[in-house]
Tab-separated table of C-alpha atoms in Angstrom:
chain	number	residue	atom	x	y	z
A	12	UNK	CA	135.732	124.154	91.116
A	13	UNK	CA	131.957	123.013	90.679
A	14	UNK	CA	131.448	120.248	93.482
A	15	UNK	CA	128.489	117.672	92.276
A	16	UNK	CA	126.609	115.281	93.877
A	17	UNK	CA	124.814	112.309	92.539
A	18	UNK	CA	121.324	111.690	93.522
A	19	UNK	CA	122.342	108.177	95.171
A	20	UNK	CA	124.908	110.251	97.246
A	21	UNK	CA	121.835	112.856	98.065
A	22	UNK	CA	119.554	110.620	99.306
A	23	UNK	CA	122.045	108.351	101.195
A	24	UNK	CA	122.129	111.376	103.867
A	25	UNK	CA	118.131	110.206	104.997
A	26	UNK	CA	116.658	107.444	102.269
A	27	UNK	CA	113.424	107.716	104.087
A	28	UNK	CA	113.114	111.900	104.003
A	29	UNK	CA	114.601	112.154	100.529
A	30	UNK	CA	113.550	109.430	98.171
A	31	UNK	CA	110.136	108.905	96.593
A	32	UNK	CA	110.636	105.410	96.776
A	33	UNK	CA	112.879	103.195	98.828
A	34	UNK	CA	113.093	99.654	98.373
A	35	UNK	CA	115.563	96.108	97.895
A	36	UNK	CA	116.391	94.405	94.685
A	37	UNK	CA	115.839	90.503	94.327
A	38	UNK	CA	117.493	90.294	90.829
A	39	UNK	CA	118.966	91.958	88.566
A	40	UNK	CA	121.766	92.333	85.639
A	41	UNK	CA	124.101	95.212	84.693
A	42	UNK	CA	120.979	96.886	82.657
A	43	UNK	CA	118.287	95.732	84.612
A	44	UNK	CA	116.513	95.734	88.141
A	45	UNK	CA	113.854	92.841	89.171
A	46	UNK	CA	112.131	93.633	92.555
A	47	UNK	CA	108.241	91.848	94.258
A	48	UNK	CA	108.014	95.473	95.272
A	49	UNK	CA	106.796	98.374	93.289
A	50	UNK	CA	104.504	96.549	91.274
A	51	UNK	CA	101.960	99.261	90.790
A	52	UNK	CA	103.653	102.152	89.520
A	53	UNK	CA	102.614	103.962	86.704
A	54	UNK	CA	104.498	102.971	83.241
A	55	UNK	CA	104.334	106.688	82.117
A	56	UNK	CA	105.714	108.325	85.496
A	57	UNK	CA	108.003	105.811	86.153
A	58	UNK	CA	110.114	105.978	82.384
A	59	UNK	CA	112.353	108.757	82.950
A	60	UNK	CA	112.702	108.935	86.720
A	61	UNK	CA	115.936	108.476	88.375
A	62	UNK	CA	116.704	104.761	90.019
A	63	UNK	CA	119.868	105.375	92.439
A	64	UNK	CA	121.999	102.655	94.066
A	65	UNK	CA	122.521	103.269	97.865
A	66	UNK	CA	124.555	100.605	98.211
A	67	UNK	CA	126.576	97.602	97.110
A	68	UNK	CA	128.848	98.096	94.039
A	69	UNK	CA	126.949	100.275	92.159
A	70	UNK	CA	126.607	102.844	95.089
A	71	UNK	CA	126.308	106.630	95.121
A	72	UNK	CA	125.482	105.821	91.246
A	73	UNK	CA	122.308	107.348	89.325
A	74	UNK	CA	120.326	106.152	86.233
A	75	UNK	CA	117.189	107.017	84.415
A	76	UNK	CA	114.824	104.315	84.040
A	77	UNK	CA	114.231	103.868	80.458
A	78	UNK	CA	111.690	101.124	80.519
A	79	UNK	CA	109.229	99.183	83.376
A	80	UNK	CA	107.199	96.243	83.442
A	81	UNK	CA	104.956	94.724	85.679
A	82	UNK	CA	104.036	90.913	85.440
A	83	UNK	CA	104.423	87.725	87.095
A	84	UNK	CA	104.442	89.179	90.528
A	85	UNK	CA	107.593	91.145	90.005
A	86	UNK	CA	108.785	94.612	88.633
A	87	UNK	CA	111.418	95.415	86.201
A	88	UNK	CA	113.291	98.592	85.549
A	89	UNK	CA	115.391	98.631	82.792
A	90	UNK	CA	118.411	101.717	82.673
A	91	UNK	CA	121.219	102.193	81.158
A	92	UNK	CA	124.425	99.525	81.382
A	93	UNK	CA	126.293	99.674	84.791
A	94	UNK	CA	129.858	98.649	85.359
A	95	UNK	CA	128.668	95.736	87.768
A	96	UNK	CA	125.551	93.772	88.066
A	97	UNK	CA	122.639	94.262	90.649
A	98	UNK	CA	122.355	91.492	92.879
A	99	UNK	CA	119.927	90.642	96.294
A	100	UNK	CA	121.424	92.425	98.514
A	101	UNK	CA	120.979	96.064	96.708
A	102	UNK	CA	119.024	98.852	98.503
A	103	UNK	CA	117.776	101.223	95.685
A	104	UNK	CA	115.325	104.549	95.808
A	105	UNK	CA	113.603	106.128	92.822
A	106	UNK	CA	113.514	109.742	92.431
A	107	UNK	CA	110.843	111.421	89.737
A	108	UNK	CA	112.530	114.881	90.054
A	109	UNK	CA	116.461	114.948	90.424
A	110	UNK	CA	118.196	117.123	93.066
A	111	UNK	CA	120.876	118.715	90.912
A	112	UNK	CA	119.618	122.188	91.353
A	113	UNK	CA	119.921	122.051	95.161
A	114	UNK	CA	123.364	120.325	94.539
A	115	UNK	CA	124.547	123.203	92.706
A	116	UNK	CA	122.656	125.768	94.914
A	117	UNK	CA	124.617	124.337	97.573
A	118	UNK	CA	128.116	124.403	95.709
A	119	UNK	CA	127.536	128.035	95.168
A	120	UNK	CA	126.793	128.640	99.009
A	121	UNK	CA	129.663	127.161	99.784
A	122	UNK	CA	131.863	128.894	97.609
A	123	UNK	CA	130.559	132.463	98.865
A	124	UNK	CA	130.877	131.226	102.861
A	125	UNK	CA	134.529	129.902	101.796
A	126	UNK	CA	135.540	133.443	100.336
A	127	UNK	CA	134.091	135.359	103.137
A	128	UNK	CA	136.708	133.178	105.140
A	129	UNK	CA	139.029	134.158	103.043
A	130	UNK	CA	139.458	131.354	100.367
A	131	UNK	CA	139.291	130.575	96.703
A	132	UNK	CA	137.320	127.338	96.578
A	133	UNK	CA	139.016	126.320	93.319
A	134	UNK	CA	142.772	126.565	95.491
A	135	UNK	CA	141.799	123.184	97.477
A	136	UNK	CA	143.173	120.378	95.641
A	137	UNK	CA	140.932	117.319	96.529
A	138	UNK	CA	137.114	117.701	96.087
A	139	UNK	CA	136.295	114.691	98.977
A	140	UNK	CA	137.586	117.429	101.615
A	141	UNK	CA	134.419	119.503	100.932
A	142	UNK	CA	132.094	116.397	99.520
A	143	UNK	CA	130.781	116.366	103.626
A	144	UNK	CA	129.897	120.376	103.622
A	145	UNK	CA	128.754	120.393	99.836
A	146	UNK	CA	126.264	117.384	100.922
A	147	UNK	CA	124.640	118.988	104.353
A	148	UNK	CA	124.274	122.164	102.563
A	149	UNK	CA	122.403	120.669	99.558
A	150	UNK	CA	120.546	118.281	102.012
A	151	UNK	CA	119.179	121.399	104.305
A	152	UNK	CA	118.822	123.453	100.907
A	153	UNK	CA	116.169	120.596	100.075
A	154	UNK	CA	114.510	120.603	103.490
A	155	UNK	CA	114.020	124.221	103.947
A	156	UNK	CA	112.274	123.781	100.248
A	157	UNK	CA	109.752	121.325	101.572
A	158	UNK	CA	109.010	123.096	104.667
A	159	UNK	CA	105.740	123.573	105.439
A	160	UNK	CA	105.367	124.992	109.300
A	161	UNK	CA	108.690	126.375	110.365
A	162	UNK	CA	108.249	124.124	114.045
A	163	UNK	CA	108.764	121.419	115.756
A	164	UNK	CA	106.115	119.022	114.269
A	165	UNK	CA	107.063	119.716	110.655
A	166	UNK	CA	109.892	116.891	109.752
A	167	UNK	CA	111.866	118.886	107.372
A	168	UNK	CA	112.026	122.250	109.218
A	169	UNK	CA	113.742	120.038	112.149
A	170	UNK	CA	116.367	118.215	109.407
A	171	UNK	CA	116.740	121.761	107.791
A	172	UNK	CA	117.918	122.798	111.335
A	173	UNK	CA	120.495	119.497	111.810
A	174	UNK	CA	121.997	119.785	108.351
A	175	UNK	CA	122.466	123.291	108.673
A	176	UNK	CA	124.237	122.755	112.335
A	177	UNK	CA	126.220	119.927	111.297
A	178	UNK	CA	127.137	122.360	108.142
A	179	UNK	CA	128.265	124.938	110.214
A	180	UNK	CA	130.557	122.834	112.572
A	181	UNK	CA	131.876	121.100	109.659
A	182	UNK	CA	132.918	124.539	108.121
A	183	UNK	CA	134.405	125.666	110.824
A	184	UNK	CA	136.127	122.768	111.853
A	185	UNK	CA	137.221	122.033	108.054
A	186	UNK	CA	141.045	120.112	107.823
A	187	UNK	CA	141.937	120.500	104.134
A	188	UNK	CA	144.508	120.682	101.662
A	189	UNK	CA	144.646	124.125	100.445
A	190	UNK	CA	146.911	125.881	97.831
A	191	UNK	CA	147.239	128.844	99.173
A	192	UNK	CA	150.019	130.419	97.403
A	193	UNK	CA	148.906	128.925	93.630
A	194	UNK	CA	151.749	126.932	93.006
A	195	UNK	CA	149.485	123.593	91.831
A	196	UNK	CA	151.110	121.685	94.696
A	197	UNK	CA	150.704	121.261	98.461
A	198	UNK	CA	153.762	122.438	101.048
A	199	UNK	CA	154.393	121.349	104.219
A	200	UNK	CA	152.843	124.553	106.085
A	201	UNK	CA	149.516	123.924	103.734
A	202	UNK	CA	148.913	119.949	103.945
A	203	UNK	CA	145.994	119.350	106.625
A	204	UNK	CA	145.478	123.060	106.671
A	205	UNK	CA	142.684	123.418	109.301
A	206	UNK	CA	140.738	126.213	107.263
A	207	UNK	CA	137.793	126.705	109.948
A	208	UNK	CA	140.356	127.182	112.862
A	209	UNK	CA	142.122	129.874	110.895
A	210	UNK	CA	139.149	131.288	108.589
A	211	UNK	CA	138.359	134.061	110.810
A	212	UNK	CA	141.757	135.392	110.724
A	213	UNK	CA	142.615	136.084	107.140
């Protein structure tokens, strides 16, 4: 089982630390965002970076901006159609480089710590019981990247250091369906199998 991650999803773990760019909509349609921020950027960075939704009904979702103008006091970022239309109240971030190699750096972690325990990551039967582990890992993975000074005072060595905690508790305190004897189906004795509890063991 390859466990993904969007961008949006990424960067929802710490806006501020993660994204490039944070800022609000004041307009928008299904194919485009208006915003009085942002009005500066340049045309030929900006076309082909990543716009992500972190909220509203569009959230956790990823585009690449395909076109942006600046003019009458307002941006606009044009992408590809979404199911629903932006609106005032959306909270976006814009990403130049996307994150899917730490996402799948992450999913491959994860797999390895899960068979040193003593399972077959492709055995548990719904992805959102790992989607929590899968996102600290790739969210420390990215912070131990940006490190700079391995202390204190250096902002990513000290969310490197959370994520990774919070990783490790959540592994070993994991509550998952898992099919352990391959039948494609859950029994009784393996619904809400608490797989950090009984890891150790196997």
């Amino acid at each position: 089982m390859a466990l993904t991650l969007t961008n949006a999803e990424i960067i929802e773990a710490s806006p501020l630390l993660l994204a490039d760019v944070v800022s609000k909509a004041t307009d928008g349609s299904t194919t485009t965002l208006i915003t009085h921020d942002l009005r500066d950027l340049d045309e030929y960075s900006i076309i082909g970076a990543y716009i992500c939704f972190l909220d509203g009904d569009n959230k956790g979702v990823d585009r690449i901006i395909t076109d942006y103008s600046s003019s009458g006091g307002v941006a606009t970022f044009t992408f590809d159609s979404l199911d629903l239309p932006i609106d005032n109240t959306t909270i976006f971030a814009i990403m130049y480089l996307s994150y899917k190699s730490a996402s799948d750096r992450a999913n491959a972690v994860l797999t390895n710590d899960l068979k040193k325990k003593g399972f077959d990551i492709n055995f548990f039967l719904n992805p959102a019981d790992l989607k929590e582990l899968h996102l600290y890992r790739t969210v420390a993975h990215i912070c131990l990247a940006k490190t700079q000074d391995r202390n204190d005072q250096d902002t990513y060595w000290v969310n490197y250091e959370t994520y990774m905690e919070m990783y490790n508790t959540e592994l070993n305190t994991l509550v998952a369906d898992y099919d352990s004897d391959e039948s494609g189906g859950i029994s009784t004795d393996e619904e809400d199998l608490n797989i950090g509890q009984i890891g150790f063991d196997r």
